[in-house]
Coordinates of C-alpha atoms and ligand atoms in Angstrom, one line a residue:
X155 CA 52.1 31.1 -16.9
X156 CA 48.9 29.4 -15.9
X157 CA 48.2 25.9 -17.3
X158 CA 45.0 24.1 -17.1
X159 CA 41.3 23.9 -17.9
X160 CA 39.7 27.2 -19.0
X161 CA 36.4 28.5 -20.4
X162 CA 36.5 30.3 -23.6
X163 CA 33.9 31.2 -26.2
X164 CA 33.4 31.4 -29.9
X165 CA 30.9 31.6 -32.8
X166 CA 29.6 28.5 -34.5
X167 CA 29.1 27.9 -38.2
X168 CA 25.7 29.7 -38.0
X169 CA 27.3 32.7 -36.2
X170 CA 25.8 31.7 -32.8
X171 CA 27.6 32.4 -29.5
X172 CA 28.9 29.3 -27.7
X173 CA 30.8 28.9 -24.4
X174 CA 33.7 26.5 -24.9
X175 CA 35.6 24.2 -22.6
X176 CA 39.3 24.9 -23.5
X177 CA 42.7 24.3 -22.1
X178 CA 45.5 26.9 -21.6
X179 CA 49.2 26.1 -21.9
X180 CA 52.1 28.5 -22.6
X181 CA 49.8 31.3 -23.5
X182 CA 47.9 29.3 -26.1
X183 CA 44.3 28.1 -25.8
X184 CA 43.3 24.7 -27.1
X185 CA 39.9 23.2 -28.0
X186 CA 40.6 20.5 -25.4
X187 CA 38.0 19.6 -22.8
X188 CA 39.2 17.9 -19.7
X189 CA 36.0 18.5 -17.7
X190 CA 34.1 15.3 -18.5
X191 CA 34.1 12.2 -16.2
X192 CA 36.2 10.3 -18.8
X193 CA 39.7 9.0 -18.8
X194 CA 40.2 10.7 -22.1
X195 CA 39.2 14.2 -23.3
X196 CA 37.2 15.9 -26.0
X197 CA 39.7 17.4 -28.4
X198 CA 39.2 19.2 -31.7
X199 CA 41.8 19.6 -34.5
X200 CA 42.1 21.0 -37.9
X201 CA 43.4 19.4 -41.1
X202 CA 44.1 22.9 -42.5
X203 CA 42.3 22.0 -45.7
X204 CA 44.5 19.0 -46.3
X205 CA 43.8 15.3 -45.8
X206 CA 46.3 14.2 -43.3
X207 CA 44.9 13.1 -39.9
X208 CA 44.6 13.9 -37.1
X209 CA 46.0 17.4 -38.0
X210 CA 47.0 20.0 -35.5
X211 CA 45.2 21.2 -32.4
X212 CA 42.6 24.0 -33.0
X213 CA 44.1 26.9 -31.1
X214 CA 43.5 30.5 -30.4
X215 CA 45.7 33.2 -28.8
X216 CA 43.1 34.8 -26.6
X217 CA 40.5 32.0 -25.9
X218 CA 38.0 33.7 -28.2
X219 CA 37.4 31.5 -31.2
X220 CA 35.5 34.2 -33.1
X221 CA 36.9 34.2 -36.6
X222 CA 34.7 32.9 -39.4
X223 CA 37.1 30.1 -40.2
X224 CA 36.9 28.9 -36.6
X225 CA 33.1 28.2 -36.7
X226 CA 33.6 24.6 -37.8
X227 CA 36.1 24.0 -35.0
X228 CA 33.7 25.7 -32.4
X229 CA 30.8 23.5 -33.4
X230 CA 32.7 20.2 -33.7
X231 CA 34.0 20.8 -30.2
X232 CA 30.8 22.0 -28.6
X233 CA 28.5 19.4 -30.2
X234 CA 30.9 16.5 -29.4
X235 CA 30.4 17.6 -25.8
X236 CA 26.7 17.6 -26.0
X237 CA 26.6 14.2 -27.6
X238 CA 28.9 12.9 -24.9
X239 CA 26.5 14.3 -22.3
X240 CA 23.5 12.7 -24.1
X241 CA 25.0 9.2 -24.0
X242 CA 26.3 9.6 -20.4
X243 CA 23.2 11.2 -18.9
X244 CA 20.5 9.3 -20.8
X245 CA 22.1 5.9 -21.2
X246 CA 24.9 5.8 -18.7
X247 CA 27.4 5.3 -21.5
X248 CA 30.8 6.9 -21.0
X249 CA 32.0 7.8 -24.5
X250 CA 31.6 5.7 -27.6
X251 CA 33.6 2.8 -26.0
X252 CA 31.8 3.0 -22.7
X253 CA 35.3 3.4 -21.2
X254 CA 35.9 7.1 -21.4
X255 CA 37.8 7.1 -24.7
X256 CA 38.9 10.4 -26.1
X257 CA 36.5 11.9 -28.6
X258 CA 38.7 13.4 -31.3
X259 CA 37.3 15.5 -34.2
X260 CA 39.1 17.0 -37.1
X261 CA 37.6 19.8 -39.2
X262 CA 38.6 21.7 -42.4
X263 CA 39.3 18.3 -43.9
X264 CA 40.0 18.6 -47.7
X265 CA 38.7 21.3 -49.9
X266 CA 35.0 22.0 -50.4
X267 CA 34.4 18.5 -49.1
X268 CA 30.7 17.6 -48.8
X269 CA 31.1 14.8 -46.3
X270 CA 31.5 13.8 -42.7
X271 CA 32.6 10.4 -41.4
X272 CA 33.9 8.3 -38.5
X273 CA 37.1 6.7 -39.8
X274 CA 37.3 4.0 -37.1
X275 CA 39.3 6.2 -34.8
X276 CA 37.9 9.8 -35.0
X277 CA 35.4 12.1 -36.6
X278 CA 36.3 14.0 -39.7
X279 CA 34.3 16.9 -41.1
X280 CA 34.5 18.6 -44.5
X281 CA 33.8 22.3 -44.9
X282 CA 31.2 21.7 -47.6
X283 CA 31.3 23.7 -50.9
X284 CA 28.9 26.4 -49.6
X285 CA 26.2 25.2 -51.9
X286 CA 25.5 21.6 -51.0
X287 CA 26.8 22.0 -47.4
X288 CA 28.1 24.5 -44.9
X289 CA 30.8 23.0 -42.7
X290 CA 29.2 19.8 -41.6
X291 CA 30.0 20.0 -37.9
X292 CA 27.6 23.0 -37.8
X293 CA 24.7 20.6 -37.3
X294 CA 24.2 18.8 -33.9
X295 CA 22.3 15.9 -35.5
X296 CA 25.2 15.4 -37.9
X297 CA 27.7 15.2 -35.1
X298 CA 25.4 12.8 -33.2
X299 CA 25.1 10.7 -36.3
X300 CA 28.9 10.4 -36.6
X301 CA 29.5 9.6 -33.0
X302 CA 26.7 7.0 -33.1
X303 CA 28.7 5.3 -35.9
X304 CA 31.4 4.9 -33.3
X305 CA 29.0 3.6 -30.7
X306 CA 27.6 1.1 -33.2
X307 CA 31.1 -0.1 -34.0
X308 CA 31.6 -0.9 -30.3
X309 CA 28.2 -2.4 -29.8
X310 CA 26.1 -4.0 -32.5
X311 CA 28.9 -3.8 -35.0
X312 CA 26.4 -3.7 -37.9
X313 CA 28.2 -4.5 -41.1
X314 CA 28.2 -1.5 -43.4
X315 CA 26.5 -3.4 -46.3
X316 CA 22.9 -4.0 -47.5
X317 CA 20.3 -4.3 -44.7
X318 CA 22.7 -4.4 -41.8
X319 CA 24.4 -1.3 -43.3
X320 CA 21.0 0.4 -43.8
X321 CA 20.3 -0.3 -40.1
X322 CA 23.7 1.1 -39.2
X323 CA 22.8 4.3 -41.1
X324 CA 19.3 4.3 -39.5
X325 CA 20.5 4.0 -35.9
X326 CA 22.9 6.9 -36.6
X327 CA 20.0 9.0 -37.9
X328 CA 17.7 7.9 -35.1
X329 CA 20.2 8.9 -32.4
X330 CA 20.8 12.1 -34.4
X331 CA 17.1 12.8 -33.7
X332 CA 17.3 11.7 -30.0
X333 CA 20.2 14.1 -29.4
X334 CA 18.5 16.9 -31.4
X335 CA 14.7 16.3 -31.2
X336 CA 13.6 19.6 -32.5
X337 CA 12.5 18.1 -35.9
X338 CA 12.6 14.8 -37.7
X339 CA 15.0 16.2 -40.3
X340 CA 18.7 15.3 -40.6
X341 CA 21.4 17.8 -41.5
X342 CA 18.9 20.6 -42.1
X343 CA 21.2 23.2 -40.3
X344 CA 24.1 22.7 -42.8
X345 CA 22.4 21.4 -45.9
X346 CA 22.0 23.7 -48.9
X347 CA 22.6 27.0 -47.0
X348 CA 21.1 29.0 -49.9
X349 CA 17.8 27.0 -49.7
X350 CA 15.5 26.9 -46.7
X351 CA 13.2 24.1 -45.6
X352 CA 15.1 21.1 -47.0
X353 CA 17.3 18.6 -45.4
X354 CA 19.5 15.6 -46.2
X355 CA 16.9 13.1 -45.0
X356 CA 13.7 13.0 -43.1
X357 CA 12.6 10.3 -40.5
X358 CA 9.0 11.2 -40.8
X359 CA 8.9 11.4 -44.6
X360 CA 11.8 9.5 -46.1
X361 CA 10.2 9.6 -49.5
X362 CA 10.5 13.4 -49.6
X363 CA 14.3 12.9 -50.1
X364 CA 14.2 9.8 -52.4
X365 CA 14.3 7.2 -49.7
X366 CA 11.8 4.2 -49.5
X367 CA 9.6 4.0 -46.4
X368 CA 8.3 0.4 -47.1
X369 CA 9.9 -2.9 -47.9
X370 CA 8.0 -3.0 -51.2
X371 CA 10.3 -0.2 -52.4
X372 CA 13.6 -1.6 -51.1
X373 CA 16.3 -0.3 -53.5
X374 CA 18.5 -3.0 -54.8
X375 CA 21.8 -1.5 -55.9
X376 CA 25.5 -2.2 -55.8
X377 CA 26.4 1.5 -55.1
X378 CA 26.7 3.0 -51.6
X379 CA 27.3 -0.4 -50.0
X380 CA 24.0 -1.6 -51.3
X381 CA 22.2 1.7 -50.9
X382 CA 22.7 2.1 -47.1
X383 CA 21.8 5.8 -47.2
X384 CA 18.7 5.0 -49.2
X385 CA 17.3 1.9 -47.6
X386 CA 17.7 3.4 -44.1
X387 CA 14.4 5.2 -45.0
X388 CA 12.6 2.0 -44.1
X389 CA 13.9 1.5 -40.5
X390 CA 13.9 5.3 -40.1
X391 CA 10.1 5.4 -40.9
X392 CA 9.5 2.6 -38.4
X393 CA 11.5 4.6 -35.8
X394 CA 9.4 7.7 -36.5
X395 CA 6.1 5.7 -36.1
X396 CA 7.4 4.2 -32.9
X397 CA 8.4 7.6 -31.4
X398 CA 5.0 9.1 -32.4
X399 CA 3.1 6.3 -30.6
X400 CA 5.2 5.7 -27.5
X401 CA 7.1 8.9 -27.1
X402 CA 10.9 9.7 -27.1
X403 CA 11.6 8.8 -23.5
X404 CA 10.6 5.1 -24.0
X405 CA 11.7 4.9 -27.6
X406 CA 15.3 6.0 -26.9
X407 CA 15.7 3.4 -24.1
X408 CA 14.3 0.7 -26.4
X409 CA 16.7 1.7 -29.2
X410 CA 19.7 2.0 -27.0
X411 CA 19.0 -1.5 -25.5
X412 CA 18.5 -3.1 -28.9
X413 CA 21.7 -1.5 -30.2
X414 CA 23.8 -2.3 -27.2
X415 CA 22.4 -5.8 -26.3
X416 CA 20.7 -7.5 -29.1
X417 CA 21.8 -6.3 -32.6
X418 CA 24.7 -8.1 -34.2
X419 CA 26.9 -7.4 -37.3
X420 CA 24.6 -9.4 -39.6
X421 CA 21.3 -8.2 -38.3
X422 CA 18.8 -7.5 -41.1
X423 CA 15.5 -5.5 -40.8
X424 CA 13.6 -8.4 -39.5
X425 CA 16.2 -9.1 -36.8
X426 CA 16.0 -5.4 -35.9
X427 CA 12.3 -5.7 -35.4
X428 CA 12.9 -8.7 -33.1
X429 CA 15.7 -7.0 -31.2
X430 CA 13.5 -3.9 -30.6
X431 CA 10.6 -6.1 -29.5
X432 CA 12.8 -8.0 -27.1
X433 CA 14.2 -4.8 -25.7
X434 CA 10.7 -3.5 -25.3
X435 CA 9.6 -6.6 -23.5
X436 CA 12.6 -6.4 -21.2
X437 CA 11.8 -2.8 -20.3
X438 CA 8.1 -2.4 -20.6
X439 CA 6.5 -5.8 -21.0
X440 CA 4.3 -7.1 -23.8
X441 CA 1.4 -4.6 -23.6
X442 CA 0.5 -1.5 -25.6
X443 CA 4.2 -0.3 -25.9
X444 CA 5.1 -3.7 -27.4
X445 CA 2.2 -3.7 -29.8
X446 CA 3.1 -0.1 -30.9
X447 CA 6.6 -1.3 -31.9
X448 CA 5.3 -4.3 -33.7
X449 CA 2.8 -2.1 -35.5
X450 CA 5.4 0.4 -36.6
X451 CA 7.4 -2.4 -38.3
X452 CA 4.3 -3.9 -39.9
X453 CA 3.5 -0.5 -41.4
X454 CA 6.9 -0.5 -43.2
X455 CA 6.4 -4.1 -44.4
X456 CA 8.8 -5.8 -42.0
X457 CA 7.5 -8.7 -39.9
Ligands
S7B92 C1 27.1 13.9 -45.4 C2 27.5 12.4 -45.4 C3 28.0 11.9 -46.6 C4 28.4 10.6 -46.6 C5 28.3 9.7 -45.5 C6 27.8 10.2 -44.3 C7 27.6 9.4 -43.1 O1 28.1 9.7 -42.0 O2 27.0 8.3 -43.3 C8 27.4 11.6 -44.3 O3 26.9 12.2 -43.1 C9 25.6 12.0 -42.8 O4 24.9 11.3 -43.4 C10 25.1 12.9 -41.7 C11 23.8 12.7 -41.1 C12 24.1 13.9 -42.0
CA93 CA1 17.5 17.8 -37.2
ZN94 ZN1 26.3 7.7 -41.6

């Protein structure tokens, strides 16, 4: 019986055909990608609608992951690969730890679970309830958001509370855009499947989804770790303005350098402005690019 890397295929959450890097052993095919230049692998598992992790490997008998229930597995696996490629090709980062660590995802977590998260060791995706969310791994920007939480943990370590927590959320959203730059929306591909044109958040118009886009409207609350998913609108808007003025290619290098070199666990919005300006100066000097970054943060009331 052959054993080793194979190429299979499947249909994602939205019914789209995808080629998959799989592994064959004893006549079973696994969502287990050994083809990346990493010491680990990209592996996808299922919690089988329970809540014990990491769950069992996502497998198929004929390397065709085509059943409806396999869509979440297909997309978690495929998009983890694209996010790995983004960090490796664009920033020279080898997995979230920059040391080739295995990227593990578990799908079908819980029942009708409208959440996705990085638990400190792996990614976990709910199937959604079909009204608020489709299976959450069905959106590339969501997968990029979750893996970026892991990158942040290994770099800036932004504490998940108040302004540093909102920055953590914002960096995850901003790299969600950098990986999937087709729009400035977050989660639109899996959010409210029965309603078109909406999203979980917007980088260009945070206010459209109840987020502030200026310090004057900072939301002081004790819930959601001090409103980390709300106040992220302020740095998100600054990122949008930066991208619009200097372009994605320069912006993503500035953001990656700020995240990996200058930001710290207790960085607040003002420290983020400084970190991004320092990264800009390192990479592009203190001319028009630098002024554009400074202007973006002034426009959201952070100096
Ligand atoms: C859907 C969801 C619920 C709670 C936390 C997160 C979280 O990962 O912070 C979450 O995922 C996102 O925000 C991704 C970007 C759409
Ligand atoms: Ca998007
Ligand atoms: Zn998040």
